Short mmCIF file of C-alpha atoms in Angstrom, two decimals:
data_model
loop_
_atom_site.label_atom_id
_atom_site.label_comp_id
_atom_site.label_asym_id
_atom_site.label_seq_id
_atom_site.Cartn_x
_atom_site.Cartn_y
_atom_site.Cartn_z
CA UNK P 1 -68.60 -113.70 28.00
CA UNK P 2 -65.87 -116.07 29.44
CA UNK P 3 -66.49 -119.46 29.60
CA UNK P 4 -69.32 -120.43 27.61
CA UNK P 5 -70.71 -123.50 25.81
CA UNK P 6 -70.97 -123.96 21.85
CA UNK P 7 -73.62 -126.74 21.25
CA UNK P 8 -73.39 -128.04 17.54
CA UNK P 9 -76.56 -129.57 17.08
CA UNK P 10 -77.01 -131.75 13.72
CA UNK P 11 -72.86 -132.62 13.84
CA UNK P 12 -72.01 -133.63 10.41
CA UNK P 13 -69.19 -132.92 8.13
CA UNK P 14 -69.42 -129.22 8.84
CA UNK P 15 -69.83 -129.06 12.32
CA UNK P 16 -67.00 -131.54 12.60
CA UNK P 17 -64.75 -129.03 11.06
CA UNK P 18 -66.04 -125.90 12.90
CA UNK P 19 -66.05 -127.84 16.28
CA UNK P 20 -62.51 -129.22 15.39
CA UNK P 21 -60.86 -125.83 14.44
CA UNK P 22 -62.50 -123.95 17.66
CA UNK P 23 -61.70 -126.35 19.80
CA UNK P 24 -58.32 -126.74 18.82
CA UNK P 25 -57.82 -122.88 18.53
CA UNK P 26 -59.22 -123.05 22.04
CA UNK P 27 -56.97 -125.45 23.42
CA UNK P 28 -54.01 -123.90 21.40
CA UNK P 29 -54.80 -120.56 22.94
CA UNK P 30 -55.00 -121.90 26.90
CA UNK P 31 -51.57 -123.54 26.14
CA UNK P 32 -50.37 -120.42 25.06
CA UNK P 33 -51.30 -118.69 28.28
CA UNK P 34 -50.08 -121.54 30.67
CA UNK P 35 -45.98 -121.22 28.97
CA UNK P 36 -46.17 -123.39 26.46
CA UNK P 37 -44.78 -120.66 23.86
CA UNK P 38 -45.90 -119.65 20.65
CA UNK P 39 -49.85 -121.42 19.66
CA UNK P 40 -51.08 -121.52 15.95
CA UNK P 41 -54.09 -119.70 17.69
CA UNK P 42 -51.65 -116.73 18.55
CA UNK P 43 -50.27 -116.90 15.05
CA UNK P 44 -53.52 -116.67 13.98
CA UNK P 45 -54.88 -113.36 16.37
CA UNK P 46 -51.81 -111.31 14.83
CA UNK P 47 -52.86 -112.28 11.31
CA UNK P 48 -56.33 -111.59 12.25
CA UNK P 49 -55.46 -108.21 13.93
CA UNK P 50 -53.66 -107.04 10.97
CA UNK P 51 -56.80 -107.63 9.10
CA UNK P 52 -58.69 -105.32 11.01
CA UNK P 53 -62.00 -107.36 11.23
CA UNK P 54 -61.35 -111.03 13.04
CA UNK P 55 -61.16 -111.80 16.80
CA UNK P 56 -60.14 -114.43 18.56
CA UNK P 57 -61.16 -113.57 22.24
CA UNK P 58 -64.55 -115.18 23.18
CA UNK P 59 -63.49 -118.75 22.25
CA UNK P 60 -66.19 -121.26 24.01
CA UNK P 61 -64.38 -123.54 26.91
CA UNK P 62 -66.99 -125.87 27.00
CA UNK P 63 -68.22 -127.77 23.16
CA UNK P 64 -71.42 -130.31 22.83
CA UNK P 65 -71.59 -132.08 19.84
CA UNK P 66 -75.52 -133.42 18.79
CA UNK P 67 -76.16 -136.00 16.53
CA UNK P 68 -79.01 -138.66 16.11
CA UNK P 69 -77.39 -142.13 15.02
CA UNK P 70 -75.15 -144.45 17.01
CA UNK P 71 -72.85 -144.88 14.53
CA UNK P 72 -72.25 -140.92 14.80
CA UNK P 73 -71.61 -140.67 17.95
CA UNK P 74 -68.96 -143.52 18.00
CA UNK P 75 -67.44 -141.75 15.06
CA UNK P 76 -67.59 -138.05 17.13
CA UNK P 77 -66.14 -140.15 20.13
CA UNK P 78 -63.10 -141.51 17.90
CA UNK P 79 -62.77 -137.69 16.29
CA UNK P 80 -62.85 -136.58 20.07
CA UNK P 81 -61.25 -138.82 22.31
CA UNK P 82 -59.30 -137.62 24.86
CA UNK P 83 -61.02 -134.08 25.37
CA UNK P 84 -62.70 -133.68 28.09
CA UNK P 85 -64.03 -130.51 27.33
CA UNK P 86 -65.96 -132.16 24.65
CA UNK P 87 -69.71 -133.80 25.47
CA UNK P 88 -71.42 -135.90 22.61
CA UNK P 89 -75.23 -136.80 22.81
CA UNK P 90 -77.44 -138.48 20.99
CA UNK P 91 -81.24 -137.61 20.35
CA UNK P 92 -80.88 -134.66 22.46
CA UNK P 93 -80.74 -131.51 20.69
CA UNK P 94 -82.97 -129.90 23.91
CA UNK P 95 -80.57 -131.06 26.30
CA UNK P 96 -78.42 -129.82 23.97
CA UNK P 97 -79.97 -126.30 23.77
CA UNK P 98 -80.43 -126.24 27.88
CA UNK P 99 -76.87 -126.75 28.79
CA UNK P 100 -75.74 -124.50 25.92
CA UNK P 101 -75.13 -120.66 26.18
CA UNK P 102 -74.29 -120.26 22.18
CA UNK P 103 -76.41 -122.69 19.31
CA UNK P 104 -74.86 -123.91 16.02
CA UNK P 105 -77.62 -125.01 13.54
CA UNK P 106 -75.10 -127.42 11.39
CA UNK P 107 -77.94 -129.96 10.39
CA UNK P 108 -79.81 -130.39 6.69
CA UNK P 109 -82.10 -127.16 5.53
CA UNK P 110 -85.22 -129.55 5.81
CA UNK P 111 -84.61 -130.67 9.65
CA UNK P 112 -84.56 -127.09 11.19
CA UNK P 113 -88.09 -126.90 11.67
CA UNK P 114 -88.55 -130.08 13.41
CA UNK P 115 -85.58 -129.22 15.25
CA UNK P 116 -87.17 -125.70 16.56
CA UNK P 117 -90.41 -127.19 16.99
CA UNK P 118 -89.44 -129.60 19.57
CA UNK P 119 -91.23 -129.77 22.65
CA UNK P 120 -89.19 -127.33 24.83
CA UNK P 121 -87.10 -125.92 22.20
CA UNK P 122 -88.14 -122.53 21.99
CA UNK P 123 -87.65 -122.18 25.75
CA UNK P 124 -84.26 -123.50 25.49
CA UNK P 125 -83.39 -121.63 22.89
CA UNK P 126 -85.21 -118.46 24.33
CA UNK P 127 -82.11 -115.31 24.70
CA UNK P 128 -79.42 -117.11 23.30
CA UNK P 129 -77.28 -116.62 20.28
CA UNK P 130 -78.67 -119.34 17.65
CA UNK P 131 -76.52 -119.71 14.15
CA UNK P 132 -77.55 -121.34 11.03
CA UNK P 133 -75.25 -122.72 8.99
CA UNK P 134 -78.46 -124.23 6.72
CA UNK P 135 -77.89 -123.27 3.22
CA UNK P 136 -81.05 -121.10 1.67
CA UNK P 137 -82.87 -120.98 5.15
CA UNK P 138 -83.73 -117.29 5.63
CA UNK P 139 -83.57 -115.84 8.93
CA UNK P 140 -86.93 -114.61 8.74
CA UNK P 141 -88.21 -118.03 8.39
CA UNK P 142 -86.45 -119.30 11.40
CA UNK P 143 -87.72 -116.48 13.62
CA UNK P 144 -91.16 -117.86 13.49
CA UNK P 145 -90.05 -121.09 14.86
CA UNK P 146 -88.38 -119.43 17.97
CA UNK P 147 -89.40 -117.20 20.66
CA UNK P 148 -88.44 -113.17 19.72
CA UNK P 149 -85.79 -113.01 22.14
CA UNK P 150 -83.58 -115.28 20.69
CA UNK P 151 -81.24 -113.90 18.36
CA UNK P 152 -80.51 -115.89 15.01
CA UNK P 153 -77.47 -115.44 12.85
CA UNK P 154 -76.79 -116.87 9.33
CA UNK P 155 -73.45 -118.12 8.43
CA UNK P 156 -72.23 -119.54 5.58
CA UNK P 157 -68.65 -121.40 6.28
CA UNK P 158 -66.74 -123.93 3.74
CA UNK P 159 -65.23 -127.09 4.47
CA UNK P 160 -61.52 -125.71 4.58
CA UNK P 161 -62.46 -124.95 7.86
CA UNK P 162 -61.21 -127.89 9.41
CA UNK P 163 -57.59 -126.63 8.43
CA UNK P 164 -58.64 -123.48 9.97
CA UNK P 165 -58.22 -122.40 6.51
CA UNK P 166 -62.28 -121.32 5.53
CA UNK P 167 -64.09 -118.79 4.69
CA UNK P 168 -67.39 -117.83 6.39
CA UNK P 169 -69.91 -114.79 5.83
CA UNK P 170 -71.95 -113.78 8.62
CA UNK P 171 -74.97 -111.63 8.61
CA UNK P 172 -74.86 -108.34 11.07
CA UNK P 173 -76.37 -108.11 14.03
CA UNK P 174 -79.45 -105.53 14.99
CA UNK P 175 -77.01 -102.72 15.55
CA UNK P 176 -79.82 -101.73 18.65
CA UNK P 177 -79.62 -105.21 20.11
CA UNK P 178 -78.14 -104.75 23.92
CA UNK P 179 -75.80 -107.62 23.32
CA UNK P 180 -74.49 -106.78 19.90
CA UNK P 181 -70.86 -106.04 20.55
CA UNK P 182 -70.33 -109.26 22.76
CA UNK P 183 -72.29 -111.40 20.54
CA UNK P 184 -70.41 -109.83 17.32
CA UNK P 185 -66.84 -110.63 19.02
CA UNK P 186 -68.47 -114.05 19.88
CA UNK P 187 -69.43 -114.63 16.40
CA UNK P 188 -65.75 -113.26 15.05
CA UNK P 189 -64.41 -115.67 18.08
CA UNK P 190 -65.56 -119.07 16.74
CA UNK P 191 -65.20 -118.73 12.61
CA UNK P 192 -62.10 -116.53 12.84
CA UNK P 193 -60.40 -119.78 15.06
CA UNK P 194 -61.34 -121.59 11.57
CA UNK P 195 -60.38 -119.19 8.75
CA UNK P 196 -61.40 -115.84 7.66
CA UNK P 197 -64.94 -114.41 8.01
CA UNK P 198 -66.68 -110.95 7.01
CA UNK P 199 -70.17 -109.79 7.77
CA UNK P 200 -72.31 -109.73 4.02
CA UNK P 201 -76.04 -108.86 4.22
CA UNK P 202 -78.41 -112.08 4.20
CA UNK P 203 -78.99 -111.02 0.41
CA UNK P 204 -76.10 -112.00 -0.93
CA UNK P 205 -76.05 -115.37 0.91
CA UNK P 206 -76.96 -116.95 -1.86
CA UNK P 207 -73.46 -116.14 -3.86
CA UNK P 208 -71.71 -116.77 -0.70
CA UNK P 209 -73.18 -120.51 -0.50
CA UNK P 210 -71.97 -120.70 -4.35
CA UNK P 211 -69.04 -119.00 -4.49
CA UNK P 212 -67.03 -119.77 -0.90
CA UNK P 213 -69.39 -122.76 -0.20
CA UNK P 214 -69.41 -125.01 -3.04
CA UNK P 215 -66.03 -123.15 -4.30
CA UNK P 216 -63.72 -125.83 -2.86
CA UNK P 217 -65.12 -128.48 -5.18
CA UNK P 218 -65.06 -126.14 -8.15
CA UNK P 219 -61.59 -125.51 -7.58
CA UNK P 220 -60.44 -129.65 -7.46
CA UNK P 221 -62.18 -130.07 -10.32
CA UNK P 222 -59.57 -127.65 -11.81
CA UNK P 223 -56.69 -128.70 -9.31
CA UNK P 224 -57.52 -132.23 -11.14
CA UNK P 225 -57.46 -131.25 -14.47
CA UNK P 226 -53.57 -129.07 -14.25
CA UNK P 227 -52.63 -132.69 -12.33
CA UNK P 228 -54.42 -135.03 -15.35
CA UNK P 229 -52.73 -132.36 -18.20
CA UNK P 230 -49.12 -133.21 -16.38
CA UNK P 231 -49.44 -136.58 -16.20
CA UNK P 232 -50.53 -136.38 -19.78
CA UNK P 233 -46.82 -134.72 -20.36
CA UNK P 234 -45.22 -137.37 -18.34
CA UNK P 235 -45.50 -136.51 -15.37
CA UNK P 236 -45.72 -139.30 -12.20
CA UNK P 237 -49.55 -138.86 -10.85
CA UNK P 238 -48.31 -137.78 -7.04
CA UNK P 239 -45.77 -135.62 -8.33
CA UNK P 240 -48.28 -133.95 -10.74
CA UNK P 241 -50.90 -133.36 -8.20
CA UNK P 242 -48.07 -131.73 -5.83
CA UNK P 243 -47.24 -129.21 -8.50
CA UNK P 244 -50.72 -128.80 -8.99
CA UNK P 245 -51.99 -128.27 -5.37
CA UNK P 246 -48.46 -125.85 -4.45
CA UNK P 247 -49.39 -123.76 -7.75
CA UNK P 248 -53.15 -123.04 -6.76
CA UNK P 249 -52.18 -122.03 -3.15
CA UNK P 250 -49.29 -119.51 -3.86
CA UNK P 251 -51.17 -118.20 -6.58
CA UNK P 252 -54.20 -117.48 -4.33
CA UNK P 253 -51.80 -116.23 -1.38
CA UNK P 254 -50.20 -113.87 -3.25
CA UNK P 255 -54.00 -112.72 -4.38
CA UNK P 256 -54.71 -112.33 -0.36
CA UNK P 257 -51.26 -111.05 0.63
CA UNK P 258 -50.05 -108.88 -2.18
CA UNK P 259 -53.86 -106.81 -2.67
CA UNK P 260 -52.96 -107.69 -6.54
CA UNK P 261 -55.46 -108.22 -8.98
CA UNK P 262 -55.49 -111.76 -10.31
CA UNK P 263 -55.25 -110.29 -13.92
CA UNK P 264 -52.34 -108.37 -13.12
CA UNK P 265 -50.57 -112.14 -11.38
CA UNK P 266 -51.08 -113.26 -14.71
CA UNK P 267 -49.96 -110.76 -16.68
CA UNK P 268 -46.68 -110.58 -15.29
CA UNK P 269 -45.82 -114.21 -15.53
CA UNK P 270 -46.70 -113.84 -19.52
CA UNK P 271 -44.32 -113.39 -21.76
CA UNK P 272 -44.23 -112.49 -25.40
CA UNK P 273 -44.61 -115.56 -27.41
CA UNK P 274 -43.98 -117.36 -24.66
CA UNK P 275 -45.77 -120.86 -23.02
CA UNK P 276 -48.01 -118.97 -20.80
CA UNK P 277 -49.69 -117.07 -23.43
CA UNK P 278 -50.16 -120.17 -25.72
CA UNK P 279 -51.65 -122.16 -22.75
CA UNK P 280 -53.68 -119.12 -21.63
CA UNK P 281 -55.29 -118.47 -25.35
CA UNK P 282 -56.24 -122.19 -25.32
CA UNK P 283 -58.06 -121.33 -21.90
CA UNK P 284 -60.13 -118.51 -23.77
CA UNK P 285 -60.43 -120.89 -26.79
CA UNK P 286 -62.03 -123.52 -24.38
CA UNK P 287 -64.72 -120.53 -22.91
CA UNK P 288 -63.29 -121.25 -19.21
CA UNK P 289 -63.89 -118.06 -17.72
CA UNK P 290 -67.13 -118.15 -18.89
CA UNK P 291 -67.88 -121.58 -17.47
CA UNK P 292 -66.48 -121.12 -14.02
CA UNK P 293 -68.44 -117.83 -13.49
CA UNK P 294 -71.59 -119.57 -15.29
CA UNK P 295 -70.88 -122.42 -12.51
CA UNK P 296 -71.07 -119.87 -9.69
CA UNK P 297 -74.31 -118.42 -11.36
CA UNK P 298 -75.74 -122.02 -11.39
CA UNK P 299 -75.12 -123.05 -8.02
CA UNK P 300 -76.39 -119.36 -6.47
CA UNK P 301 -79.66 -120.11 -8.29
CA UNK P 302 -79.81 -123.32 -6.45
CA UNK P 303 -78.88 -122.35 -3.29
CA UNK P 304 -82.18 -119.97 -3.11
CA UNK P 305 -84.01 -122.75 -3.27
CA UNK P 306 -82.43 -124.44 -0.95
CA UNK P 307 -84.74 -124.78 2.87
CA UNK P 308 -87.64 -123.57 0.87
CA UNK P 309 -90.99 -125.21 0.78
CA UNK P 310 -91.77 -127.03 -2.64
CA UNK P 311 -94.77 -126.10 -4.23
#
């Protein structure tokens, strides 16, 4: 489907950063094809090809951006300015819907419902491709607020997105659905211009939201603490949190690019009596393993609850 227009309706923090990475990947891309060499999109496809599971080639060419206050929509128009192919409204999520061919659901868990039960919602939304990115709202509970033609998708993306640098799960598509390939290489399109994404069944969406969602905060806290313990040594704060920051990312790259086990990373950078081991055993001394994984455990059991009506 060439093209088409991505709505974000509820345009907060997270559909900033989805909106910003597709549309730049989209922009990046059309460059790309009109001379203007090399695009960070194209770097991108060839990553994502050698993955074997992301897709870059049903990008939207048209975005809408939803929100409800005025002091939103000036901040979407100073995020935006410039691009044309960009439309903000206000207070208009069924205009919104209308004019859109493809739905992103980026608003709180507790405003769906409203949101679907507007007057001329379901009719707007009737056929199209609709995606949640509403933590703990099941799909089943969002197909009673639409019409049975429209097809809804969960994902669950992270905030690294908006250095095209996030993870998102997506839940498969009805593998009888007519329009499953195209709206598969649709859904691969717009979170594979933002980072990496894989399709996990809707029951484990709950880990996802812990574990990729609320991961980037987990790991400051801990990108915090190895800058705090260096300026504790001596270290100047900026130069610290450089070390810090580099360490974490080339330790996780060579996770993603070397197919190594993370035990294995740090069992060949210990040596026999040496500083590693001694800061490693204080580590185990301090239960952090434990912790971290009891952290991921914690926020899951959250998450479940998470769109769900209190009783």
């Amino acid at each position: 489907m060439s093209g088409y227009t991505l709505a974000v309706i509820g345009c907060g923090t997270m559909g900033v950063a989805i909106l910003s990475g597709v549309f730049d990947s989209q922009r990046s891309q059309q460059e790309s094809q009109n001379g203007g060499g090399a695009s960070l999109s194209s770097s991108i496809a060839s990553l994502s090809t050698a993955a074997g599971e992301d897709d870059l080639t049903q990008l939207p060419t048209r975005f809408i951006a939803c929100v409800n206050r005025a002091e939103s929509v000036r901040k979407l128009r100073k995020i935006f300015q410039g691009a044309n192919d960009v439309q903000i409204l206000a207070q208009s999520n069924v205009k919104a819907a209308e004019q859109a061919d493809v739905i992103l659901l980026a608003c709180k868990p507790n405003m769906v419902k409203d949101i679907l039960e507007e007057e001329g919602m379901k009719e707007a939304c009737d056929g199209k491709l609709v995606i949640s990115i509403c933590a703990g709202l099941r799909i089943q509970q969002m197909r009673e607020w639409v019409t049975p033609s429209t097809k809804v998708v969960r994902a669950m993306p992270n905030t690294p997105c908006k250095i095209r640098e996030g993870m998102t799960v997506l839940t498969p598509l009805p593998s009888d659905l007519a329009s499953s390939k195209l709206d598969r290489s649709i859904l691969l399109s717009i979170f594979s211009a933002v980072g990496k994404c894989r399709f996990l069944d809707e029951k484990h969406f709950d880990a996802c939201t812990a574990l990729a969602g609320s991961g980037p905060a987990f790991a400051c806290v801990f990108l915090e603490a190895m800058a705090d313990g260096g300026v504790m040594m001596g270290l100047p704060r900026a130069e610290a949190l450089e070390l810090a920051a580099q360490t974490m990312q080339g330790a996780a790259r060579m996770v993603m690019q070397s197919g190594m086990h993370p035990a294995a990373i740090k069992d060949s950078v210990t040596t026999p009596g040496g500083c590693t081991i001694a800061g490693l055993l204080n580590l185990e001394d301090g239960n952090v393993r434990s912790t971290v994984a009891r952290t991921i455990q914690a926020a899951a059991q959250h998450a479940a609850g998470l769109g769900q009506v209190k009783k």
